[in-house]
């Protein structure tokens, strides 16, 4: 069964880029959004969504199946959560 994996990231964040690279190198399917490239109501909506998972609103924030939240590039946690 595949996991629903979503990455909240910033386009200027090296840790976000490295997290995306890690996911791709490990053939992990995911969706993502660059929060800094959003504007208006859409950005406000996404920021509120992130707050539910990560009140500090730091990046990258990875959410697996809407339950497991991983903040930062934590390769071991990501691999465990995505298997």
Short mmCIF file of C-alpha atoms in Angstrom, two decimals:
data_model
loop_
_atom_site.label_atom_id
_atom_site.label_comp_id
_atom_site.label_asym_id
_atom_site.label_seq_id
_atom_site.Cartn_x
_atom_site.Cartn_y
_atom_site.Cartn_z
CA UNK A 1 0.00 0.00 0.00
CA UNK A 2 1.46 3.34 -0.97
CA UNK A 3 1.79 6.16 1.50
CA UNK A 4 0.43 9.66 1.13
CA UNK A 5 3.54 11.78 1.49
CA UNK A 6 3.49 15.56 1.35
CA UNK A 7 6.42 17.94 1.67
CA UNK A 8 6.03 21.58 2.69
CA UNK A 9 9.15 23.38 1.54
CA UNK A 10 10.72 26.69 0.64
CA UNK A 11 12.31 27.12 -2.78
CA UNK A 12 15.33 28.84 -1.21
CA UNK A 13 15.93 26.27 1.55
CA UNK A 14 18.91 23.94 1.06
CA UNK A 15 17.49 21.43 3.55
CA UNK A 16 14.26 21.36 1.57
CA UNK A 17 16.16 20.74 -1.65
CA UNK A 18 18.16 17.98 0.01
CA UNK A 19 14.97 16.38 1.34
CA UNK A 20 13.45 16.39 -2.15
CA UNK A 21 16.66 14.92 -3.54
CA UNK A 22 16.66 12.23 -0.84
CA UNK A 23 13.05 11.27 -1.59
CA UNK A 24 13.76 11.09 -5.32
CA UNK A 25 16.97 9.08 -4.88
CA UNK A 26 15.01 6.55 -2.83
CA UNK A 27 12.12 6.38 -5.33
CA UNK A 28 9.64 7.67 -2.76
CA UNK A 29 6.56 9.18 -4.40
CA UNK A 30 5.51 12.48 -2.86
CA UNK A 31 3.76 15.73 -3.52
CA UNK A 32 5.14 19.07 -2.42
CA UNK A 33 4.51 22.77 -2.34
CA UNK A 34 6.96 25.64 -2.21
CA UNK A 35 5.23 27.79 0.35
CA UNK A 36 7.27 30.89 -0.50
CA UNK A 37 6.00 30.79 -4.07
CA UNK A 38 2.36 30.99 -3.00
CA UNK A 39 0.47 34.20 -2.40
CA UNK A 40 -2.72 35.52 -0.93
CA UNK A 41 -5.40 33.19 0.40
CA UNK A 42 -3.69 30.09 -0.92
CA UNK A 43 -0.54 30.88 1.08
CA UNK A 44 -2.60 31.64 4.20
CA UNK A 45 -4.47 28.36 3.81
CA UNK A 46 -1.27 26.34 3.43
CA UNK A 47 0.40 28.07 6.40
CA UNK A 48 -2.62 27.21 8.56
CA UNK A 49 -2.38 23.64 7.30
CA UNK A 50 1.31 23.47 8.26
CA UNK A 51 0.55 24.85 11.74
CA UNK A 52 -1.60 21.79 12.41
CA UNK A 53 1.41 19.57 11.82
CA UNK A 54 4.25 21.83 12.87
CA UNK A 55 3.29 24.86 15.03
CA UNK A 56 6.79 26.33 14.57
CA UNK A 57 6.23 26.43 10.79
CA UNK A 58 9.77 25.38 9.99
CA UNK A 59 10.94 23.73 6.82
CA UNK A 60 11.10 21.16 5.45
CA UNK A 61 8.01 19.64 7.00
CA UNK A 62 7.17 16.18 5.71
CA UNK A 63 3.78 14.62 6.48
CA UNK A 64 3.19 10.90 5.96
CA UNK A 65 -0.41 9.68 5.79
CA UNK A 66 -1.56 12.80 7.62
CA UNK A 67 -0.17 11.41 10.87
CA UNK A 68 3.60 11.17 10.96
CA UNK A 69 5.35 14.53 10.85
CA UNK A 70 9.07 14.85 10.20
CA UNK A 71 10.67 18.28 10.46
CA UNK A 72 14.05 18.58 8.84
CA UNK A 73 16.05 16.13 6.77
CA UNK A 74 16.03 13.07 9.03
CA UNK A 75 16.86 10.29 6.61
CA UNK A 76 16.33 7.38 9.01
CA UNK A 77 12.93 8.69 10.13
CA UNK A 78 11.88 9.34 6.57
CA UNK A 79 12.86 5.84 5.43
CA UNK A 80 11.07 4.24 8.38
CA UNK A 81 7.91 6.31 7.90
CA UNK A 82 7.77 5.80 4.16
CA UNK A 83 8.14 2.01 4.11
#
